[in-house]
Short mmCIF file of C-alpha atoms in Angstrom, two decimals:
data_model
loop_
_atom_site.label_atom_id
_atom_site.label_comp_id
_atom_site.label_asym_id
_atom_site.label_seq_id
_atom_site.Cartn_x
_atom_site.Cartn_y
_atom_site.Cartn_z
CA ARG A 234 -18.20 -21.28 -10.95
CA GLY A 235 -19.09 -17.68 -11.72
CA ARG A 236 -16.30 -15.17 -12.03
CA THR A 237 -16.08 -11.82 -10.29
CA ALA A 238 -16.41 -8.97 -12.77
CA ALA A 239 -13.25 -7.01 -13.50
CA PRO A 240 -13.45 -3.22 -13.42
CA ALA A 241 -13.24 -1.11 -16.55
CA PRO A 242 -9.82 0.34 -17.44
CA GLY A 243 -9.05 3.21 -15.10
CA GLY A 244 -11.13 1.72 -12.30
CA GLY A 245 -14.85 1.54 -11.69
CA LEU A 246 -17.63 0.22 -13.89
CA ARG A 247 -18.73 1.57 -17.22
CA ARG A 248 -21.80 3.79 -17.28
CA LEU A 249 -24.85 3.27 -19.51
CA TYR A 250 -25.38 7.02 -19.49
CA GLY A 251 -23.23 9.99 -20.38
CA PRO A 252 -21.34 10.88 -23.58
CA GLU A 253 -19.91 7.45 -24.43
CA ALA A 254 -23.21 5.61 -24.00
CA GLU A 255 -25.15 8.29 -25.89
CA ASN A 256 -22.76 8.80 -28.81
CA ASP A 257 -21.50 5.27 -29.44
CA PRO A 258 -23.62 2.65 -27.63
CA MET A 259 -22.52 -0.19 -29.93
CA GLY A 260 -18.88 0.63 -29.29
CA LEU A 261 -19.56 0.59 -25.55
CA TYR A 262 -21.30 -2.78 -25.79
CA GLU A 263 -18.32 -4.31 -27.57
CA LYS A 264 -15.93 -2.95 -24.93
CA LEU A 265 -18.10 -4.54 -22.24
CA ARG A 266 -18.22 -7.83 -24.17
CA ALA A 267 -14.42 -7.86 -24.46
CA GLU A 268 -13.96 -7.08 -20.76
CA HIS A 269 -16.65 -9.29 -19.19
CA GLY A 270 -18.09 -11.70 -21.72
CA SER A 271 -21.81 -12.15 -22.33
CA VAL A 272 -23.00 -10.48 -19.09
CA ALA A 273 -21.41 -7.24 -17.89
CA PRO A 274 -21.75 -5.11 -14.74
CA VAL A 275 -22.75 -1.51 -15.53
CA LEU A 276 -23.98 1.64 -13.86
CA LEU A 277 -27.30 3.41 -14.50
CA GLN A 278 -28.04 7.08 -13.81
CA GLY A 279 -26.94 7.97 -10.31
CA ASP A 280 -24.38 5.13 -10.56
CA VAL A 281 -26.96 2.55 -9.62
CA PRO A 282 -25.50 -0.92 -10.37
CA ALA A 283 -27.12 -3.32 -12.84
CA TRP A 284 -26.19 -6.11 -15.25
CA LEU A 285 -26.29 -5.67 -19.02
CA VAL A 286 -26.88 -8.99 -20.81
CA LEU A 287 -24.96 -8.96 -24.10
CA GLY A 288 -25.17 -12.55 -25.32
CA HIS A 289 -27.99 -13.71 -27.58
CA GLY A 290 -28.42 -17.04 -25.78
CA GLU A 291 -28.17 -15.46 -22.35
CA ASN A 292 -30.87 -12.92 -23.26
CA LEU A 293 -33.15 -15.68 -24.49
CA HIS A 294 -32.64 -17.64 -21.27
CA MET A 295 -33.33 -14.58 -19.12
CA THR A 296 -36.49 -13.53 -20.99
CA ARG A 297 -37.83 -17.07 -21.17
CA THR A 298 -37.29 -17.95 -17.50
CA PRO A 299 -39.49 -15.68 -15.36
CA SER A 300 -39.08 -18.08 -12.43
CA GLN A 301 -35.45 -16.88 -12.21
CA PHE A 302 -35.70 -13.40 -13.71
CA SER A 303 -38.94 -11.63 -12.82
CA ARG A 304 -40.51 -8.54 -14.37
CA ASP A 305 -41.75 -7.40 -10.95
CA SER A 306 -39.62 -4.32 -10.21
CA ARG A 307 -40.59 -4.41 -6.54
CA ARG A 308 -37.92 -7.09 -6.16
CA TRP A 309 -35.15 -4.58 -6.95
CA ARG A 310 -32.81 -4.30 -4.00
CA ALA A 311 -31.87 -0.73 -4.99
CA LEU A 312 -35.44 0.38 -4.26
CA HIS A 313 -35.27 -0.94 -0.72
CA ASP A 314 -31.84 0.43 0.22
CA GLY A 315 -32.56 3.86 -1.31
CA THR A 316 -29.98 3.60 -4.10
CA ALA A 317 -32.77 4.13 -6.66
CA PRO A 318 -35.03 6.78 -5.06
CA PRO A 319 -38.60 7.56 -6.22
CA ASP A 320 -37.35 10.66 -8.09
CA HIS A 321 -34.72 8.70 -10.04
CA PRO A 322 -34.63 9.78 -13.74
CA LEU A 323 -35.70 6.28 -14.78
CA ALA A 324 -38.58 6.08 -12.30
CA PRO A 325 -41.26 6.29 -15.06
CA VAL A 326 -39.69 3.17 -16.57
CA PHE A 327 -39.18 1.00 -13.49
CA THR A 328 -41.91 2.12 -11.05
CA TRP A 329 -44.21 -0.85 -10.55
CA GLN A 330 -47.71 -0.60 -12.00
CA PRO A 331 -50.57 -3.13 -12.16
CA ILE A 332 -49.98 -3.89 -15.85
CA CYS A 333 -48.84 -6.99 -17.69
CA VAL A 334 -45.22 -5.88 -18.21
CA PHE A 335 -44.64 -5.89 -14.43
CA ALA A 336 -46.54 -9.11 -13.80
CA ASP A 337 -45.69 -12.81 -13.83
CA GLY A 338 -47.74 -15.97 -13.60
CA ALA A 339 -51.53 -15.78 -13.34
CA ASP A 340 -51.64 -11.98 -13.16
CA HIS A 341 -49.59 -11.73 -16.32
CA LYS A 342 -51.78 -14.28 -18.09
CA ARG A 343 -54.98 -12.38 -17.24
CA LEU A 344 -53.70 -8.93 -18.20
CA ARG A 345 -51.70 -9.88 -21.28
CA GLY A 346 -54.56 -12.11 -22.43
CA ALA A 347 -56.80 -9.06 -22.61
CA VAL A 348 -54.18 -7.24 -24.69
CA THR A 349 -53.41 -10.10 -27.09
CA ASP A 350 -57.09 -10.98 -27.57
CA SER A 351 -57.82 -7.35 -28.45
CA ILE A 352 -54.87 -7.14 -30.82
CA ALA A 353 -56.14 -10.28 -32.57
CA ARG A 354 -59.38 -8.42 -33.42
CA ILE A 355 -57.58 -5.69 -35.38
CA ASP A 356 -58.41 -5.71 -39.10
CA HIS A 357 -54.90 -5.81 -40.58
CA ARG A 358 -56.02 -5.01 -44.11
CA GLY A 359 -58.04 -2.06 -42.86
CA VAL A 360 -55.02 -0.84 -40.87
CA ARG A 361 -52.85 -0.94 -43.99
CA ARG A 362 -55.37 1.24 -45.80
CA TYR A 363 -55.16 3.79 -42.98
CA ILE A 364 -51.36 3.61 -43.03
CA ASN A 365 -51.34 4.37 -46.74
CA ARG A 366 -53.85 7.19 -46.32
CA TYR A 367 -51.98 8.85 -43.44
CA SER A 368 -48.62 8.40 -45.20
CA ASN A 369 -49.91 10.28 -48.22
CA ARG A 370 -51.45 12.94 -46.00
CA LEU A 371 -48.06 13.55 -44.39
CA VAL A 372 -46.30 13.63 -47.76
CA ASN A 373 -48.85 16.21 -48.95
CA ASP A 374 -47.63 18.55 -46.21
CA PHE A 375 -44.15 18.84 -47.70
CA CYS A 376 -44.19 17.43 -51.26
CA ARG A 377 -44.21 20.90 -52.85
CA ASP A 378 -41.18 22.06 -50.84
CA GLY A 379 -38.51 19.87 -52.46
CA THR A 380 -36.91 19.32 -49.08
CA THR A 381 -37.95 18.00 -45.67
CA ASP A 382 -36.85 16.20 -42.51
CA LEU A 383 -38.14 12.64 -42.71
CA VAL A 384 -37.81 12.13 -38.95
CA GLY A 385 -39.67 15.21 -37.74
CA ARG A 386 -42.26 15.31 -40.53
CA PHE A 387 -42.85 11.64 -41.31
CA ALA A 388 -41.35 8.97 -39.02
CA GLU A 389 -42.39 10.67 -35.77
CA HIS A 390 -45.98 11.27 -36.89
CA LEU A 391 -47.13 8.26 -38.90
CA PRO A 392 -47.08 5.68 -36.04
CA MET A 393 -48.99 7.98 -33.68
CA MET A 394 -51.62 8.77 -36.33
CA VAL A 395 -52.17 5.06 -36.99
CA MET A 396 -52.13 4.00 -33.33
CA ALA A 397 -54.56 6.79 -32.37
CA GLN A 398 -56.91 5.42 -35.04
CA ILE A 399 -56.51 1.80 -33.86
CA ILE A 400 -57.02 2.67 -30.19
CA GLY A 401 -60.04 4.83 -30.95
CA MET A 402 -58.81 8.38 -30.29
CA PRO A 403 -57.96 10.00 -33.65
CA GLU A 404 -59.40 13.28 -32.42
CA GLU A 405 -56.73 13.39 -29.68
CA TYR A 406 -53.85 13.21 -32.19
CA ASN A 407 -51.70 16.36 -32.15
CA GLU A 408 -48.09 17.47 -31.90
CA ARG A 409 -48.26 17.59 -28.09
CA LEU A 410 -49.24 13.90 -27.96
CA VAL A 411 -46.32 12.99 -30.23
CA GLN A 412 -43.76 14.89 -28.17
CA ALA A 413 -45.20 13.71 -24.83
CA ALA A 414 -45.00 10.09 -25.99
CA ARG A 415 -41.30 10.42 -26.80
CA ASP A 416 -40.47 12.44 -23.70
CA MET A 417 -42.07 10.25 -21.05
CA ILE A 418 -39.66 7.30 -21.45
CA LYS A 419 -36.42 9.29 -21.71
CA GLY A 420 -35.94 10.02 -18.03
CA THR A 421 -36.17 13.80 -18.52
CA GLU A 422 -37.28 16.39 -15.98
CA THR A 423 -40.60 16.70 -17.82
CA ALA A 424 -41.23 12.94 -18.14
CA ASN A 425 -43.82 12.89 -15.34
CA GLU A 426 -45.69 15.86 -16.82
CA SER A 427 -45.71 14.18 -20.25
CA ASN A 428 -46.97 10.96 -18.70
CA ALA A 429 -49.83 12.84 -17.01
CA TYR A 430 -50.84 14.43 -20.33
CA VAL A 431 -50.95 11.08 -22.13
CA MET A 432 -52.83 9.34 -19.30
CA ALA A 433 -55.43 12.10 -19.09
CA ALA A 434 -56.23 11.64 -22.78
CA LEU A 435 -56.47 7.87 -22.37
CA ILE A 436 -58.68 7.97 -19.29
CA ARG A 437 -61.06 10.31 -21.15
CA LEU A 438 -61.21 7.69 -23.90
CA VAL A 439 -61.91 4.84 -21.43
CA LYS A 440 -64.82 6.73 -19.90
CA ARG A 441 -66.27 7.45 -23.34
CA ARG A 442 -66.05 3.78 -24.31
CA ARG A 443 -67.71 2.62 -21.08
CA ALA A 444 -70.63 4.84 -22.01
CA ALA A 445 -70.60 4.37 -25.80
CA PRO A 446 -68.71 1.30 -27.11
CA GLU A 447 -67.32 1.34 -30.65
CA GLU A 448 -65.30 -1.01 -32.82
CA ASP A 449 -61.84 -0.08 -31.58
CA PHE A 450 -59.06 -1.36 -29.34
CA ALA A 451 -60.15 0.66 -26.30
CA THR A 452 -63.66 -0.84 -26.42
CA TRP A 453 -62.29 -4.37 -26.75
CA LEU A 454 -60.18 -3.90 -23.62
CA VAL A 455 -63.10 -2.36 -21.73
CA GLU A 456 -65.40 -5.25 -22.65
CA HIS A 457 -62.88 -8.08 -22.27
CA GLU A 458 -63.88 -10.96 -20.02
CA ALA A 459 -60.79 -10.34 -17.87
CA GLY A 460 -62.77 -7.51 -16.28
CA LEU A 461 -60.15 -4.77 -16.36
CA THR A 462 -60.80 -1.67 -14.25
CA ASP A 463 -60.76 1.78 -15.86
CA ASP A 464 -57.26 2.33 -14.50
CA GLU A 465 -56.04 -1.02 -15.86
CA VAL A 466 -57.53 -0.29 -19.28
CA GLY A 467 -55.94 3.17 -19.33
CA GLN A 468 -52.56 1.84 -18.25
CA HIS A 469 -52.57 -0.86 -20.93
CA LEU A 470 -53.69 1.61 -23.58
CA ARG A 471 -50.69 3.73 -22.64
CA LEU A 472 -48.44 0.68 -22.78
CA VAL A 473 -49.63 -0.27 -26.28
CA LEU A 474 -49.61 3.31 -27.54
CA ILE A 475 -46.12 4.19 -26.31
CA ALA A 476 -44.47 0.87 -27.12
CA ALA A 477 -45.90 0.79 -30.64
CA TYR A 478 -45.21 4.45 -31.28
CA GLU A 479 -41.62 4.65 -30.05
CA THR A 480 -40.41 1.44 -31.66
CA THR A 481 -42.09 2.12 -35.00
CA ALA A 482 -40.96 5.75 -35.25
CA ASN A 483 -37.38 4.63 -34.68
CA LEU A 484 -37.77 1.70 -37.08
CA ILE A 485 -39.07 3.90 -39.92
CA ALA A 486 -36.24 6.39 -39.42
CA ASN A 487 -33.62 3.62 -39.36
CA VAL A 488 -34.91 1.91 -42.52
CA LEU A 489 -35.00 5.21 -44.40
CA ARG A 490 -31.50 6.07 -43.27
CA MET A 491 -30.25 2.69 -44.47
CA VAL A 492 -31.92 3.18 -47.86
CA LEU A 493 -30.47 6.67 -48.27
CA THR A 494 -26.94 6.07 -47.00
CA ASP A 495 -25.98 2.46 -47.71
CA PRO A 496 -25.55 1.72 -51.46
CA ARG A 497 -25.41 -2.04 -50.84
CA PHE A 498 -28.67 -1.99 -48.88
CA ARG A 499 -30.36 0.16 -51.52
CA ALA A 500 -29.02 -2.01 -54.34
CA GLN A 501 -30.42 -5.13 -52.68
CA LEU A 502 -33.79 -3.43 -52.34
CA SER A 503 -33.82 -1.93 -55.81
CA GLY A 504 -32.55 -5.04 -57.58
CA GLY A 505 -35.42 -7.17 -56.32
CA HIS A 506 -33.15 -9.20 -54.04
CA MET A 507 -34.90 -7.75 -50.99
CA THR A 508 -38.54 -6.71 -50.52
CA LEU A 509 -39.50 -3.87 -48.19
CA PRO A 510 -40.71 -6.28 -45.49
CA GLU A 511 -37.32 -8.02 -45.75
CA ALA A 512 -35.58 -4.65 -45.56
CA VAL A 513 -37.51 -3.91 -42.37
CA GLU A 514 -36.44 -7.27 -40.93
CA GLN A 515 -32.78 -6.65 -41.83
CA THR A 516 -32.98 -3.28 -40.06
CA LEU A 517 -34.46 -4.95 -36.97
CA TRP A 518 -31.24 -6.97 -36.83
CA ASP A 519 -28.83 -4.11 -37.57
CA GLU A 520 -30.58 -1.06 -36.08
CA PRO A 521 -33.24 -2.25 -33.60
CA PRO A 522 -35.65 0.49 -32.45
CA PHE A 523 -34.85 -0.24 -28.79
CA THR A 524 -31.20 -0.88 -27.98
CA THR A 525 -32.03 -2.19 -24.51
CA ILE A 526 -35.07 -2.93 -22.33
CA PHE A 527 -35.00 -2.34 -18.59
CA GLY A 528 -35.41 -4.62 -16.81
CA ARG A 529 -35.54 -8.02 -15.17
CA TRP A 530 -34.95 -8.70 -11.48
CA ALA A 531 -33.30 -11.81 -10.07
CA VAL A 532 -35.70 -13.89 -7.98
CA GLY A 533 -32.83 -15.55 -6.11
CA ASP A 534 -29.07 -16.02 -6.24
CA THR A 535 -28.14 -17.51 -9.60
CA GLU A 536 -25.58 -17.47 -12.37
CA LEU A 537 -25.82 -16.12 -15.90
CA GLY A 538 -23.08 -15.90 -18.47
CA GLY A 539 -20.50 -16.87 -15.86
CA GLN A 540 -21.46 -14.00 -13.55
CA ARG A 541 -22.82 -14.38 -10.01
CA ILE A 542 -26.21 -12.70 -9.90
CA LYS A 543 -27.66 -11.98 -6.47
CA ALA A 544 -31.32 -11.91 -5.49
CA GLY A 545 -32.77 -8.48 -6.19
CA ASP A 546 -30.16 -7.56 -8.81
CA ALA A 547 -31.43 -5.64 -11.86
CA LEU A 548 -30.72 -6.93 -15.35
CA ILE A 549 -31.10 -5.24 -18.73
CA VAL A 550 -32.11 -6.99 -21.96
CA GLY A 551 -29.30 -6.03 -24.36
CA ILE A 552 -31.19 -6.12 -27.66
CA ALA A 553 -28.70 -4.39 -29.94
CA ALA A 554 -25.72 -6.20 -28.42
CA ALA A 555 -27.44 -9.60 -28.67
CA ASN A 556 -28.27 -9.00 -32.34
CA VAL A 557 -24.56 -8.73 -33.16
CA ASP A 558 -23.39 -11.49 -30.81
CA PRO A 559 -20.54 -13.25 -32.67
CA VAL A 560 -21.97 -16.59 -31.53
CA VAL A 561 -25.06 -16.13 -33.73
CA ARG A 562 -23.70 -13.60 -36.27
CA PRO A 563 -20.05 -14.29 -37.00
CA ASP A 564 -20.38 -12.33 -40.28
CA LEU A 565 -22.18 -9.03 -39.74
CA HIS A 566 -22.27 -8.39 -43.51
CA ALA A 567 -24.35 -11.51 -44.15
CA HIS A 568 -27.98 -10.74 -44.91
CA MET A 569 -30.55 -12.12 -42.45
CA GLN A 570 -33.49 -12.38 -44.86
CA GLY A 571 -36.22 -14.66 -43.57
CA ASN A 572 -34.58 -14.87 -40.13
CA ARG A 573 -36.65 -13.50 -37.24
CA ALA A 574 -34.40 -14.75 -34.46
CA HIS A 575 -33.41 -11.18 -33.56
CA LEU A 576 -34.43 -9.74 -30.20
CA ALA A 577 -35.78 -6.43 -31.51
CA PHE A 578 -39.11 -7.20 -29.81
CA SER A 579 -37.57 -8.97 -26.80
CA GLY A 580 -38.54 -12.61 -26.17
CA GLY A 581 -40.29 -15.05 -23.90
CA PRO A 582 -43.72 -14.44 -22.35
CA HIS A 583 -43.17 -10.65 -22.48
CA GLU A 584 -42.30 -10.51 -26.17
CA CYS A 585 -44.06 -7.58 -27.87
CA PRO A 586 -47.54 -8.81 -28.86
CA GLY A 587 -48.15 -6.08 -31.43
CA GLN A 588 -44.93 -6.36 -33.38
CA ASP A 589 -46.63 -7.13 -36.70
CA ILE A 590 -48.60 -3.89 -36.48
CA GLY A 591 -45.27 -2.08 -36.20
CA ARG A 592 -43.91 -3.99 -39.18
CA ALA A 593 -47.02 -3.09 -41.20
CA ILE A 594 -46.77 0.62 -40.35
CA ALA A 595 -43.08 0.66 -41.33
CA ASP A 596 -43.14 -1.23 -44.63
CA THR A 597 -46.48 0.17 -45.87
CA GLY A 598 -45.60 3.72 -44.88
CA ILE A 599 -42.13 3.62 -46.43
CA ASP A 600 -43.53 2.07 -49.60
CA ALA A 601 -46.08 4.89 -49.91
CA LEU A 602 -43.37 7.50 -49.30
CA LEU A 603 -41.04 6.08 -51.95
CA MET A 604 -43.86 5.80 -54.46
CA ARG A 605 -44.67 9.50 -53.99
CA LEU A 606 -41.07 10.74 -53.77
CA PRO A 607 -38.95 8.30 -55.81
CA ASP A 608 -35.95 10.60 -56.10
CA LEU A 609 -35.23 11.09 -52.39
CA GLN A 610 -31.61 11.99 -51.71
CA LEU A 611 -29.85 12.70 -48.43
CA ALA A 612 -29.35 16.47 -48.14
CA VAL A 613 -26.23 16.29 -45.96
CA ASP A 614 -23.18 14.11 -45.63
CA GLU A 615 -23.97 10.97 -43.64
CA ARG A 616 -21.35 11.96 -41.08
CA GLU A 617 -23.43 15.05 -40.24
CA LEU A 618 -26.40 13.01 -39.02
CA ARG A 619 -26.93 13.38 -35.28
CA TYR A 620 -28.46 11.03 -32.71
CA SER A 621 -30.04 11.33 -29.28
CA GLY A 622 -28.95 8.71 -26.80
CA ALA A 623 -30.97 7.24 -23.95
CA LEU A 624 -30.85 4.00 -22.00
CA MET A 625 -33.34 2.22 -24.25
CA SER A 626 -32.84 3.83 -27.64
CA HIS A 627 -30.43 5.57 -30.00
CA GLN A 628 -32.67 7.93 -31.96
CA LEU A 629 -31.88 9.67 -35.22
CA ARG A 630 -32.65 13.35 -34.64
CA GLU A 631 -33.12 14.42 -38.25
CA LEU A 632 -32.98 12.91 -41.74
CA PRO A 633 -32.87 15.89 -44.13
CA VAL A 634 -33.62 15.01 -47.76
CA THR A 635 -34.17 16.69 -51.10
CA PHE A 636 -36.42 15.70 -54.00
CA ALA A 637 -38.20 17.21 -56.99
CA PRO A 638 -41.25 19.22 -55.82
CA ARG A 639 -44.59 17.61 -56.63
CA PRO A 640 -48.25 18.58 -56.23
CA PRO A 641 -50.25 17.05 -53.37
CA GLN A 642 -52.68 14.19 -53.91
CA ASP A 643 -56.31 14.01 -52.84
CA VAL A 644 -56.52 11.98 -49.63
CA THR A 645 -59.63 13.60 -48.19
CA GLY A 646 -61.97 10.69 -48.88
CA PRO A 647 -62.27 7.56 -46.75
CA PRO A 648 -59.71 4.79 -47.37
CA SER A 649 -60.85 2.64 -50.28
CA PRO A 650 -61.10 -1.12 -49.70
CA THR A 651 -59.71 -1.72 -53.19
CA THR A 652 -56.96 -0.17 -55.25
CA ALA A 653 -58.45 1.92 -58.02
CA VAL A 654 -55.33 2.04 -60.19
CA PRO A 655 -53.33 -1.13 -60.98
CA ARG A 656 -49.86 -1.30 -59.44
CA PRO A 657 -47.18 -0.33 -62.00
CA ARG A 658 -44.78 -2.88 -63.37
CA TRP A 659 -41.26 -2.08 -62.22
CA GLN A 660 -38.12 -2.60 -64.23
CA VAL A 661 -34.61 -2.14 -62.93
CA ASP A 662 -32.35 0.29 -64.79
CA SER A 663 -29.08 0.56 -62.92
CA PRO A 664 -26.54 3.10 -64.16
CA PRO A 665 -23.08 1.73 -65.05
CA PRO A 666 -20.52 2.05 -62.24
CA PRO A 667 -18.07 4.96 -62.54
CA PRO A 668 -14.61 4.08 -63.92
CA ALA A 669 -12.18 2.95 -61.28
CA PRO A 670 -9.27 5.30 -60.55
CA ALA A 671 -5.93 4.25 -61.89
CA GLY A 672 -4.17 1.81 -59.61
CA SER A 673 -7.26 1.04 -57.57
CA VAL A 674 -8.07 -2.48 -56.38
CA PRO A 675 -11.53 -3.83 -57.33
CA PRO A 676 -13.75 -4.81 -54.41
CA GLU A 677 -14.14 -8.43 -53.45
CA GLY A 678 -17.95 -8.20 -53.70
CA ALA A 679 -20.88 -6.35 -52.23
CA ALA A 680 -21.35 -8.78 -49.37
CA GLY A 681 -17.82 -8.35 -48.07
CA ALA A 682 -17.31 -4.67 -48.89
CA GLU A 683 -17.22 -1.96 -46.25
CA ARG A 684 -19.95 0.68 -46.37
CA ALA A 685 -19.28 3.18 -49.15
CA PRO A 686 -19.04 6.90 -48.31
CA ALA A 687 -22.29 8.80 -48.29
CA THR A 688 -21.16 10.78 -51.33
CA ALA A 689 -21.40 7.59 -53.37
CA THR A 690 -25.12 7.24 -52.77
CA ALA A 691 -26.21 9.38 -55.70
CA THR A 692 -24.20 7.40 -58.23
CA ALA A 693 -24.53 3.99 -56.67
CA ALA A 694 -28.27 3.94 -56.07
CA PRO A 695 -30.01 2.10 -58.91
CA THR A 696 -33.23 3.47 -60.32
CA VAL A 697 -36.34 1.77 -61.54
CA THR A 698 -38.72 2.74 -64.30
CA ALA A 699 -42.38 2.19 -63.46
CA THR A 700 -44.46 1.55 -66.58
CA ALA A 701 -48.22 1.89 -66.28
CA PRO A 702 -50.32 -0.93 -67.76
CA ASP A 703 -51.42 1.51 -70.52
CA ALA A 704 -48.28 3.32 -71.62
CA THR A 705 -50.30 5.93 -73.51
CA ALA A 706 -52.41 6.79 -70.48
CA ALA A 707 -49.60 7.52 -68.02
CA PRO A 708 -45.98 8.60 -68.56
CA ALA A 709 -43.12 6.56 -67.22
CA VAL A 710 -42.07 7.50 -63.70
CA SER A 711 -38.56 7.17 -62.35
CA ILE A 712 -38.72 5.63 -58.87
CA PRO A 713 -36.06 4.15 -56.59
CA ALA A 714 -35.65 0.48 -57.29
CA GLN A 715 -38.00 -1.85 -55.45
CA ARG A 716 -39.00 -5.19 -56.89
CA THR A 717 -38.48 -7.08 -60.13
CA GLY A 718 -38.24 -10.60 -61.48
CA ALA A 719 -39.01 -13.08 -58.73
CA ALA A 720 -39.72 -10.29 -56.25
CA PRO A 721 -43.55 -10.48 -56.54
CA ARG A 722 -43.38 -14.15 -55.59
CA ARG A 723 -41.14 -13.33 -52.62
CA ALA A 724 -43.49 -10.53 -51.61
CA TRP A 725 -46.45 -12.94 -51.53
CA GLN A 726 -44.35 -15.41 -49.54
CA ALA A 727 -43.45 -12.66 -47.07
CA LEU A 728 -47.11 -11.65 -46.82
CA SER A 729 -48.09 -15.27 -46.24
CA ARG A 730 -45.50 -15.62 -43.46
CA TRP A 731 -46.73 -12.38 -41.88
CA TRP A 732 -50.38 -13.47 -42.11
CA LYS A 733 -49.57 -16.78 -40.43
CA GLY A 734 -47.49 -15.03 -37.74
CA ASP A 735 -44.23 -16.79 -38.69
#
């Protein structure tokens, strides 16, 4: 039988908002796991009760069983008794709309089918050319400075530039669109205003495509046999734009932070033991772009993780907590290369359909950045990095770096379908480790070692020498280690898996 949840120490339930949840969400999740097991009672803003699902298996069951746990927020009991009023800070997230994320059954099949069919028409190779072009355009904006913030000037802009191109609205891309996209899902006082700005831009696009179709995502939705209305097309464009933008911006920032602050992670990448796509996948396990997804609603009285769930109860997909569930990851230091069982993109019939576009933006963009600025170094101590907490994400605010100033490159022409210059051959050249202090104990190995201090990054990070095919035509370039030895074969294997959708 299900157990009755025990209160947190000091009485009451733990809150998924406030200082503790914002500053140390992973620590909060582990406290909840210790107190309640795989499903824990929590409080949302305004002390509205909900259930946070922490277990990997329990999250899979919940997301894969819409007959028990619906995405239709109109089932939420808190809406009917006034506990969650229309002006609740999370209203932009949970207010029901006629889109696939709030639908089940036949409605979900019709609406999501239009989205997935349109995503399937995207030219992935063409998208990667745009990613590379936009990445280099962004780098041109700061490459002569010798210093920049990789969150504010790279990670936050690249996904929106690419998604605006894919959707068919590159002319609408600007700083206001970027900030509105981030603001509208945070539950801020300006979230509704930001939502209105984004929707106005999208509805203008829908009307243009009704009148003049083009080869882009908006046109494919407009013309799909599902017969979506202008409002349905606009709503789904917003869904795709915001979901792809927010997750990918966070993912890029998290991968770059790992590369710059974790010597073991960087050594794996630079030594050829990990390709960039594998590094992205490891980060999806360790630092998922969304920590949680709200929500699911119980169709009837049931039980999950030993807890009694009542009809109309709200449940939260605990992505970050599930990814470190001791049942599936007893050793958090073990690398998860080739393993896509994480829940970074949720699961079940509502699993993110455009996740491989996000992966492509992240690994292609980061690769272009590192090729241009191979000597990136964190400009502050890792402990000085600051984060912004929200229910669904734990965002890195800034990632200040330094590098040797460089001239900009010409990226004014259209993306070329072929690479004009052959890729350099990379060779690892790792500096010898510094002598151990007298009386020190040697580490047991990289896999079992704790994360080294940020100050060790400069000495611990291996470097790679890139030699051009004609050594007389181009000088050697020092770049942060990437691939060597069997890495090209692994890269092709990773590309093959991605192409097949594995």
